[in-house]
XYZ file of N, CA, C and O in Angstrom:
656
model
N 0.369 -29.576 -15.224
C 1.821 -29.601 -15.272
C 2.304 -28.542 -16.263
O 1.719 -28.374 -17.326
N 3.321 -27.832 -15.888
C 3.890 -26.814 -16.760
C 5.364 -27.128 -17.009
O 6.001 -27.844 -16.233
N 5.867 -26.571 -18.075
C 7.269 -26.801 -18.429
C 8.202 -26.067 -17.464
O 7.778 -25.153 -16.740
N 9.453 -26.444 -17.467
C 10.444 -25.745 -16.647
C 10.566 -24.286 -17.083
O 10.774 -23.401 -16.251
N 10.417 -24.053 -18.377
C 10.491 -22.682 -18.901
C 9.352 -21.828 -18.331
O 9.571 -20.693 -17.906
N 8.145 -22.386 -18.293
C 7.002 -21.645 -17.740
C 7.123 -21.509 -16.224
O 6.799 -20.455 -15.669
N 7.623 -22.542 -15.561
C 7.881 -22.438 -14.118
C 8.836 -21.277 -13.838
O 8.630 -20.503 -12.910
N 9.896 -21.178 -14.654
C 10.881 -20.102 -14.476
C 10.224 -18.740 -14.681
O 10.504 -17.789 -13.940
N 9.331 -18.639 -15.676
C 8.643 -17.371 -15.932
C 7.727 -17.014 -14.768
O 7.666 -15.853 -14.347
N 7.024 -17.995 -14.223
C 6.148 -17.738 -13.078
C 6.967 -17.314 -11.851
O 6.552 -16.425 -11.112
N 8.123 -17.927 -11.667
C 9.012 -17.503 -10.581
C 9.533 -16.091 -10.819
O 9.674 -15.308 -9.881
N 9.788 -15.753 -12.077
C 10.205 -14.386 -12.416
C 9.110 -13.393 -12.039
O 9.382 -12.320 -11.483
N 7.855 -13.757 -12.317
C 6.733 -12.885 -11.972
C 6.574 -12.773 -10.457
O 6.317 -11.683 -9.932
N 6.728 -13.885 -9.744
C 6.679 -13.866 -8.289
C 7.720 -12.888 -7.750
O 7.413 -12.026 -6.935
N 8.939 -13.002 -8.237
C 10.013 -12.116 -7.785
C 9.777 -10.674 -8.218
O 10.134 -9.742 -7.495
N 9.164 -10.488 -9.372
C 8.821 -9.141 -9.827
C 7.816 -8.471 -8.903
O 7.923 -7.278 -8.614
N 6.847 -9.234 -8.420
C 5.861 -8.680 -7.483
C 6.518 -8.356 -6.144
O 6.192 -7.341 -5.522
N 7.449 -9.201 -5.719
C 8.172 -8.921 -4.479
C 9.028 -7.658 -4.635
O 9.071 -6.816 -3.740
N 9.649 -7.524 -5.795
C 10.433 -6.311 -6.060
C 9.526 -5.077 -6.114
O 9.878 -4.009 -5.592
N 8.341 -5.224 -6.713
C 7.390 -4.107 -6.762
C 6.979 -3.707 -5.346
O 6.852 -2.519 -5.045
N 6.787 -4.690 -4.482
C 6.482 -4.416 -3.073
C 7.582 -3.549 -2.463
O 7.302 -2.539 -1.816
N 8.808 -3.939 -2.718
C 9.967 -3.201 -2.217
C 10.007 -1.770 -2.769
O 10.293 -0.818 -2.037
N 9.747 -1.637 -4.055
C 9.775 -0.316 -4.699
C 8.680 0.580 -4.118
O 8.926 1.752 -3.802
N 7.479 0.032 -3.958
C 6.393 0.838 -3.372
C 6.733 1.259 -1.941
O 6.417 2.378 -1.526
N 7.375 0.381 -1.185
C 7.786 0.765 0.166
C 8.795 1.906 0.129
O 8.702 2.858 0.915
N 9.751 1.821 -0.802
C 10.751 2.886 -0.907
C 10.103 4.185 -1.378
O 10.462 5.270 -0.916
N 9.126 4.087 -2.268
C 8.387 5.278 -2.702
C 7.618 5.883 -1.526
O 7.549 7.114 -1.383
N 7.042 5.019 -0.672
C 6.346 5.507 0.520
C 7.322 6.218 1.453
O 6.983 7.252 2.043
N 8.533 5.692 1.554
C 9.553 6.350 2.377
C 9.906 7.718 1.786
O 10.043 8.700 2.524
N 10.020 7.786 0.455
C 10.283 9.072 -0.215
C 9.156 10.051 0.113
O 9.401 11.210 0.442
N 7.912 9.572 0.008
C 6.757 10.434 0.286
C 6.793 10.936 1.725
O 6.547 12.121 1.986
N 7.129 10.061 2.646
C 7.211 10.463 4.046
C 8.292 11.519 4.263
O 8.046 12.525 4.931
N 9.456 11.292 3.680
C 10.564 12.248 3.800
C 10.200 13.615 3.232
O 10.699 14.641 3.692
N 9.323 13.614 2.229
C 8.937 14.855 1.569
C 7.591 15.395 2.048
O 6.994 16.253 1.408
N 7.133 14.869 3.181
C 5.931 15.364 3.868
C 4.633 15.166 3.085
O 3.690 15.929 3.226
N 4.591 14.118 2.279
C 3.378 13.745 1.553
C 2.723 12.580 2.299
O 2.874 11.419 1.925
N 2.002 12.887 3.355
C 1.395 11.838 4.178
C 0.298 11.073 3.432
O 0.152 9.862 3.609
N -0.479 11.763 2.614
C -1.507 11.093 1.812
C -0.887 10.159 0.792
O -1.361 9.035 0.595
N 0.174 10.610 0.154
C 0.885 9.768 -0.824
C 1.491 8.561 -0.123
O 1.444 7.442 -0.642
N 2.047 8.790 1.062
C 2.632 7.672 1.825
C 1.565 6.617 2.098
O 1.790 5.420 1.869
N 0.401 7.040 2.558
C -0.692 6.098 2.847
C -1.097 5.336 1.591
O -1.271 4.115 1.619
N -1.237 6.050 0.485
C -1.592 5.431 -0.792
C -0.541 4.388 -1.196
O -0.871 3.270 -1.591
N 0.725 4.743 -1.090
C 1.812 3.864 -1.520
C 1.960 2.649 -0.608
O 2.290 1.558 -1.078
N 1.685 2.813 0.669
C 1.729 1.668 1.583
C 0.618 0.668 1.271
O 0.824 -0.549 1.346
N -0.556 1.178 0.906
C -1.651 0.294 0.490
C -1.215 -0.508 -0.737
O -1.427 -1.723 -0.814
N -0.576 0.164 -1.667
C -0.153 -0.523 -2.889
C 1.024 -1.463 -2.653
O 1.120 -2.507 -3.310
N 1.874 -1.144 -1.703
C 2.956 -2.067 -1.344
C 2.362 -3.378 -0.820
O 2.788 -4.470 -1.219
N 1.362 -3.256 0.038
C 0.704 -4.452 0.580
C 0.020 -5.244 -0.533
O 0.042 -6.483 -0.530
N -0.559 -4.536 -1.479
C -1.216 -5.190 -2.614
C -0.198 -5.996 -3.436
O -0.483 -7.122 -3.862
N 0.975 -5.424 -3.655
C 2.006 -6.124 -4.423
C 2.468 -7.383 -3.689
O 2.728 -8.408 -4.307
N 2.548 -7.319 -2.376
C 2.916 -8.510 -1.610
C 1.841 -9.582 -1.748
O 2.137 -10.765 -1.889
N 0.581 -9.167 -1.745
C -0.521 -10.108 -1.954
C -0.412 -10.767 -3.329
O -0.633 -11.977 -3.463
N -0.051 -9.979 -4.337
C 0.134 -10.544 -5.681
C 1.252 -11.583 -5.674
O 1.131 -12.644 -6.294
N 2.332 -11.266 -4.976
C 3.440 -12.209 -4.883
C 2.970 -13.514 -4.246
O 3.319 -14.604 -4.712
N 2.161 -13.416 -3.228
C 1.678 -14.613 -2.546
C 0.747 -15.437 -3.440
O 0.696 -16.662 -3.324
N 0.031 -14.771 -4.344
C -0.799 -15.510 -5.308
C 0.087 -16.374 -6.206
O -0.234 -17.533 -6.480
N 1.202 -15.803 -6.654
C 2.145 -16.589 -7.461
C 2.749 -17.718 -6.631
O 2.899 -18.843 -7.122
N 3.093 -17.426 -5.389
C 3.649 -18.438 -4.503
C 2.684 -19.625 -4.391
O 3.073 -20.780 -4.577
N 1.430 -19.326 -4.100
C 0.415 -20.375 -3.938
C 0.191 -21.153 -5.233
O 0.050 -22.377 -5.204
N 0.152 -20.432 -6.355
C -0.077 -21.107 -7.627
C 1.070 -22.060 -7.950
O 0.837 -23.217 -8.326
N 2.292 -21.597 -7.791
C 3.448 -22.464 -8.043
C 3.428 -23.659 -7.091
O 3.692 -24.800 -7.505
N 3.109 -23.399 -5.837
C 3.044 -24.475 -4.850
C 1.964 -25.487 -5.219
O 2.181 -26.698 -5.132
N 0.803 -25.003 -5.661
C -0.280 -25.900 -6.083
C 0.131 -26.765 -7.269
O -0.315 -27.909 -7.399
N 0.983 -26.212 -8.132
C 1.476 -26.977 -9.284
C 2.540 -28.001 -8.887
O 2.899 -28.856 -9.686
N 3.069 -27.859 -7.678
C 4.184 -28.709 -7.266
C 5.494 -28.241 -7.876
O 6.463 -28.996 -7.954
N 5.509 -26.993 -8.309
C 6.699 -26.417 -8.947
C 7.619 -25.826 -7.884
O 7.156 -25.351 -6.851
N 8.913 -25.834 -8.159
C 9.832 -25.210 -7.199
C 9.623 -23.696 -7.148
O 9.300 -23.074 -8.153
N 9.792 -23.143 -5.969
C 9.677 -21.698 -5.763
C 11.078 -21.173 -5.507
O 11.775 -21.655 -4.614
N 11.484 -20.204 -6.329
C 12.852 -19.701 -6.263
C 12.852 -18.198 -6.000
O 12.662 -17.398 -6.918
N 13.059 -17.833 -4.742
C 13.161 -16.416 -4.396
C 14.578 -15.927 -4.688
O 15.546 -16.626 -4.418
N 14.657 -14.730 -5.223
C 15.951 -14.142 -5.552
C 16.242 -12.967 -4.633
O 15.336 -12.376 -4.055
N 17.503 -12.618 -4.535
C 17.888 -11.431 -3.784
C 17.315 -10.203 -4.477
O 17.257 -10.144 -5.708
N 16.886 -9.256 -3.677
C 16.295 -8.034 -4.230
C 17.340 -6.929 -4.315
O 18.089 -6.707 -3.363
N 17.343 -6.212 -5.426
C 18.215 -5.034 -5.489
C 17.629 -3.938 -4.607
O 16.417 -3.878 -4.396
N 18.489 -3.096 -4.090
C 18.010 -1.976 -3.288
C 17.265 -1.009 -4.197
O 17.818 -0.543 -5.198
N 16.006 -0.713 -3.875
C 15.276 0.232 -4.722
C 15.828 1.651 -4.543
O 16.075 2.084 -3.422
N 16.011 2.318 -5.648
C 16.497 3.690 -5.627
C 15.371 4.586 -6.116
O 14.865 4.410 -7.222
N 14.980 5.509 -5.265
C 13.936 6.463 -5.617
C 14.526 7.852 -5.411
O 14.694 8.305 -4.291
N 14.880 8.471 -6.520
C 15.501 9.794 -6.440
C 14.682 10.823 -7.210
O 15.216 11.629 -7.944
N 13.384 10.762 -7.002
C 12.473 11.648 -7.713
C 12.613 13.086 -7.219
O 12.788 13.325 -6.031
N 12.488 14.000 -8.154
C 12.565 15.421 -7.820
C 11.206 15.988 -7.420
O 11.126 17.057 -6.830
N 10.136 15.256 -7.753
C 8.783 15.746 -7.466
C 7.841 14.562 -7.352
O 8.181 13.435 -7.729
N 6.647 14.839 -6.850
C 5.631 13.795 -6.749
C 5.245 13.299 -8.143
O 4.990 12.121 -8.345
N 5.263 14.174 -9.122
C 4.961 13.775 -10.500
C 6.025 12.805 -11.006
O 5.711 11.782 -11.597
N 7.298 13.124 -10.762
C 8.378 12.218 -11.163
C 8.235 10.862 -10.485
O 8.506 9.827 -11.093
N 7.825 10.877 -9.232
C 7.635 9.630 -8.493
C 6.593 8.759 -9.187
O 6.809 7.563 -9.390
N 5.476 9.366 -9.576
C 4.420 8.575 -10.212
C 4.749 8.207 -11.655
O 4.260 7.197 -12.158
N 5.595 8.967 -12.303
C 6.094 8.538 -13.617
C 6.941 7.279 -13.466
O 6.849 6.354 -14.279
N 7.753 7.231 -12.428
C 8.571 6.035 -12.167
C 7.677 4.838 -11.865
O 7.898 3.735 -12.353
N 6.660 5.057 -11.043
C 5.723 3.981 -10.716
C 5.015 3.500 -11.980
O 4.852 2.295 -12.194
N 4.615 4.437 -12.825
C 3.959 4.067 -14.085
C 4.882 3.199 -14.935
O 4.439 2.194 -15.505
N 6.151 3.560 -15.011
C 7.120 2.749 -15.766
C 7.223 1.340 -15.194
O 7.268 0.364 -15.947
N 7.254 1.235 -13.881
C 7.330 -0.079 -13.236
C 6.083 -0.903 -13.546
O 6.189 -2.094 -13.839
N 4.922 -0.288 -13.488
C 3.677 -1.010 -13.777
C 3.638 -1.477 -15.231
O 3.167 -2.577 -15.518
N 4.146 -0.668 -16.128
C 4.193 -1.065 -17.542
C 5.119 -2.259 -17.750
O 4.823 -3.149 -18.550
N 6.234 -2.283 -17.030
C 7.150 -3.430 -17.119
C 6.468 -4.698 -16.629
O 6.587 -5.758 -17.253
N 5.749 -4.577 -15.514
C 5.033 -5.735 -14.982
C 4.011 -6.226 -16.004
O 3.906 -7.432 -16.256
N 3.285 -5.301 -16.622
C 2.292 -5.683 -17.634
C 2.952 -6.462 -18.770
O 2.448 -7.515 -19.190
N 4.069 -5.983 -19.239
C 4.795 -6.659 -20.327
C 5.149 -8.086 -19.925
O 4.965 -9.032 -20.704
N 5.634 -8.271 -18.708
C 6.018 -9.613 -18.247
C 4.799 -10.530 -18.107
O 4.879 -11.720 -18.427
N 3.686 -9.975 -17.653
C 2.447 -10.765 -17.548
C 2.013 -11.224 -18.939
O 1.678 -12.393 -19.145
N 2.029 -10.318 -19.907
C 1.604 -10.667 -21.266
C 2.527 -11.707 -21.881
O 2.068 -12.613 -22.594
N 3.817 -11.606 -21.608
C 4.759 -12.624 -22.095
C 4.426 -13.993 -21.499
O 4.467 -15.008 -22.205
N 4.100 -14.014 -20.221
C 3.759 -15.274 -19.566
C 2.466 -15.858 -20.129
O 2.351 -17.079 -20.297
N 1.503 -15.004 -20.428
C 0.254 -15.480 -21.026
C 0.536 -16.123 -22.372
O 0.024 -17.213 -22.676
N 1.347 -15.475 -23.186
C 1.716 -16.046 -24.496
C 2.394 -17.402 -24.322
O 2.093 -18.356 -25.046
N 3.297 -17.481 -23.365
C 4.001 -18.726 -23.103
C 3.029 -19.818 -22.669
O 3.093 -20.957 -23.150
N 2.109 -19.478 -21.778
C 1.118 -20.449 -21.312
C 0.249 -20.933 -22.473
O -0.046 -22.130 -22.585
N -0.121 -20.015 -23.343
C -0.946 -20.400 -24.494
C -0.173 -21.271 -25.469
O -0.724 -22.247 -26.002
N 1.084 -20.927 -25.687
C 1.918 -21.746 -26.577
C 2.055 -23.169 -26.060
O 2.126 -24.117 -26.839
N 2.084 -23.312 -24.737
C 2.240 -24.632 -24.118
C 0.897 -25.298 -23.819
O 0.867 -26.381 -23.243
N -0.200 -24.639 -24.160
C -1.540 -25.142 -23.871
C -1.732 -25.385 -22.373
O -2.422 -26.321 -21.975
N -1.144 -24.513 -21.571
C -1.311 -24.584 -20.120
C -2.498 -23.693 -19.764
O -2.345 -22.531 -19.383
N -3.679 -24.268 -19.912
C -4.906 -23.502 -19.737
C -5.086 -23.003 -18.306
O -5.600 -21.910 -18.091
N -4.649 -23.801 -17.339
C -4.789 -23.363 -15.956
C -3.902 -22.148 -15.680
O -4.303 -21.229 -14.971
N -2.716 -22.121 -16.291
C -1.824 -20.977 -16.106
C -2.385 -19.756 -16.824
O -2.371 -18.642 -16.280
N -2.890 -19.959 -18.030
C -3.510 -18.859 -18.775
C -4.652 -18.256 -17.959
O -4.731 -17.039 -17.782
N -5.509 -19.121 -17.433
C -6.642 -18.658 -16.622
C -6.157 -17.898 -15.388
O -6.677 -16.829 -15.063
N -5.161 -18.423 -14.719
C -4.595 -17.780 -13.534
C -4.068 -16.388 -13.883
O -4.300 -15.424 -13.158
N -3.379 -16.275 -15.000
C -2.743 -15.015 -15.387
C -3.735 -13.965 -15.875
O -3.412 -12.771 -15.880
N -4.934 -14.377 -16.265
C -5.934 -13.416 -16.730
C -6.295 -12.420 -15.623
O -6.530 -11.236 -15.896
N -6.326 -12.889 -14.380
C -6.605 -11.988 -13.267
C -5.544 -10.899 -13.200
O -5.852 -9.725 -13.008
N -4.279 -11.287 -13.396
C -3.187 -10.317 -13.343
C -3.231 -9.345 -14.526
O -2.902 -8.171 -14.366
N -3.649 -9.831 -15.685
C -3.778 -8.941 -16.844
C -4.821 -7.862 -16.553
O -4.592 -6.672 -16.826
N -5.946 -8.263 -15.984
C -6.985 -7.290 -15.626
C -6.490 -6.340 -14.538
O -6.749 -5.131 -14.582
N -5.761 -6.866 -13.576
C -5.211 -6.048 -12.491
C -4.229 -5.016 -13.043
O -4.233 -3.861 -12.635
N -3.395 -5.421 -13.986
C -2.429 -4.492 -14.572
C -3.129 -3.394 -15.358
O -2.691 -2.244 -15.353
N -4.222 -3.744 -16.021
C -5.008 -2.723 -16.716
C -5.451 -1.656 -15.710
O -5.317 -0.451 -15.972
N -5.949 -2.104 -14.554
C -6.408 -1.174 -13.515
C -5.250 -0.350 -12.952
O -5.401 0.846 -12.703
N -4.099 -0.984 -12.754
C -2.938 -0.270 -12.198
C -2.446 0.814 -13.159
O -2.135 1.930 -12.735
N -2.364 0.487 -14.433
C -1.919 1.478 -15.416
C -2.933 2.614 -15.547
O -2.553 3.784 -15.654
N -4.210 2.268 -15.514
C -5.265 3.288 -15.563
C -5.151 4.216 -14.354
O -5.229 5.446 -14.495
N -4.942 3.648 -13.176
C -4.813 4.447 -11.963
C -3.612 5.390 -12.046
O -3.715 6.558 -11.688
N -2.493 4.905 -12.560
C -1.318 5.776 -12.723
C -1.628 6.943 -13.651
O -1.273 8.089 -13.352
N -2.299 6.654 -14.761
C -2.677 7.731 -15.686
C -3.587 8.743 -15.007
O -3.410 9.954 -15.158
N -4.556 8.256 -14.237
C -5.480 9.156 -13.551
C -4.759 10.019 -12.516
O -5.056 11.211 -12.395
N -3.839 9.434 -11.806
C -3.078 10.207 -10.808
C -2.244 11.265 -11.506
O -2.225 12.431 -11.085
N -1.559 10.888 -12.568
C -0.749 11.866 -13.309
C -1.628 12.961 -13.908
O -1.245 14.134 -13.901
N -2.805 12.588 -14.377
C -3.741 13.600 -14.891
C -4.162 14.567 -13.783
O -4.238 15.779 -14.008
N -4.438 14.053 -12.588
C -4.825 14.916 -11.458
C -3.680 15.849 -11.075
O -3.904 17.026 -10.797
N -2.485 15.310 -11.060
C -1.315 16.130 -10.735
C -1.189 17.259 -11.748
O -0.958 18.418 -11.387
N -1.367 16.922 -13.033
C -1.279 17.945 -14.077
C -2.408 18.966 -13.975
O -2.192 20.160 -14.200
N -3.599 18.505 -13.629
C -4.735 19.415 -13.462
C -4.513 20.391 -12.311
O -4.826 21.577 -12.419
N -3.987 19.884 -11.238
C -3.720 20.730 -10.069
C -2.631 21.748 -10.387
O -2.688 22.884 -9.937
N -1.662 21.337 -11.189
C -0.618 22.263 -11.615
C 0.459 22.462 -10.567
O 0.609 21.659 -9.645
N 1.158 23.564 -10.701
C 2.306 23.825 -9.831
C 2.155 25.112 -9.034
O 3.130 25.809 -8.772
N 0.955 25.434 -8.633
C 0.711 26.645 -7.848
C 1.241 26.530 -6.429
O 1.789 25.493 -6.037
N 1.053 27.565 -5.634
C 1.622 27.600 -4.285
C 1.072 26.509 -3.355
O 1.761 26.084 -2.444
N -0.133 26.035 -3.592
C -0.732 25.010 -2.734
C -0.867 23.659 -3.433
O -1.556 22.779 -2.946
N -0.211 23.514 -4.560
C -0.396 22.313 -5.366
C 0.014 21.040 -4.630
O -0.676 20.023 -4.720
N 1.112 21.076 -3.888
C 1.550 19.875 -3.164
C 0.486 19.423 -2.176
O 0.205 18.230 -2.042
N -0.124 20.372 -1.500
C -1.179 20.057 -0.538
C -2.352 19.368 -1.238
O -2.853 18.342 -0.768
N -2.796 19.928 -2.366
C -3.950 19.366 -3.065
C -3.644 17.998 -3.678
O -4.492 17.101 -3.657
N -2.444 17.814 -4.202
C -2.059 16.500 -4.729
C -2.072 15.488 -3.593
O -2.617 14.377 -3.738
N -1.487 15.847 -2.462
C -1.439 14.926 -1.343
C -2.839 14.597 -0.839
O -3.122 13.452 -0.479
N -3.719 15.598 -0.821
C -5.108 15.380 -0.388
C -5.810 14.389 -1.334
O -6.556 13.519 -0.874
N -5.575 14.527 -2.620
C -6.166 13.596 -3.603
C -5.661 12.161 -3.364
O -6.429 11.208 -3.427
N -4.370 12.030 -3.112
C -3.799 10.698 -2.875
C -4.296 10.089 -1.569
O -4.527 8.876 -1.494
N -4.491 10.923 -0.568
C -5.066 10.440 0.696
C -6.473 9.893 0.469
O -6.836 8.853 1.013
N -7.249 10.586 -0.347
C -8.604 10.127 -0.661
C -8.572 8.806 -1.404
O -9.390 7.910 -1.146
N -7.619 8.650 -2.321
C -7.492 7.383 -3.048
C -7.096 6.250 -2.105
O -7.539 5.121 -2.253
N -6.225 6.559 -1.149
C -5.796 5.536 -0.178
C -6.957 5.070 0.676
O -7.056 3.881 1.026
N -7.832 5.993 1.006
C -8.977 5.674 1.864
C -10.082 4.917 1.112
O -10.891 4.223 1.729
N -10.101 5.070 -0.203
C -11.185 4.462 -1.009
C -11.049 2.949 -1.111
O -10.038 2.368 -1.021
């Protein structure tokens, strides 16, 4: 059993994952509009992953017998000037998610909700991987630079990541 405060935080995380799904879809649309087919494939994979994360929260709340409260989603705005800007935005979003996960872990520990703490540990590890991946992508973009074929090579790298 968890407190109403922790239930609300878990619902916030559920909605955050749903919003992340939406943002990744909009980023994939941006990539498609800008002829980054590899980036689009990569972002669609991650959009699906975010939906899976949302469903994990849904199932966990349901298993607890806690109410599930879906909220209206704001329209995601992606107005990036470059693929690098796009991934900087994604990195910012992933960092926000990490912060919310860590807050929930602290709350679970304060309430001695060991099952919630255990559940959230998977997400903490996942966020570590997501932030690491964003850094690696940004590093690759920087390594490739801004030469005449740079967009092609960045997109090729992202296509390879999508396939992996």
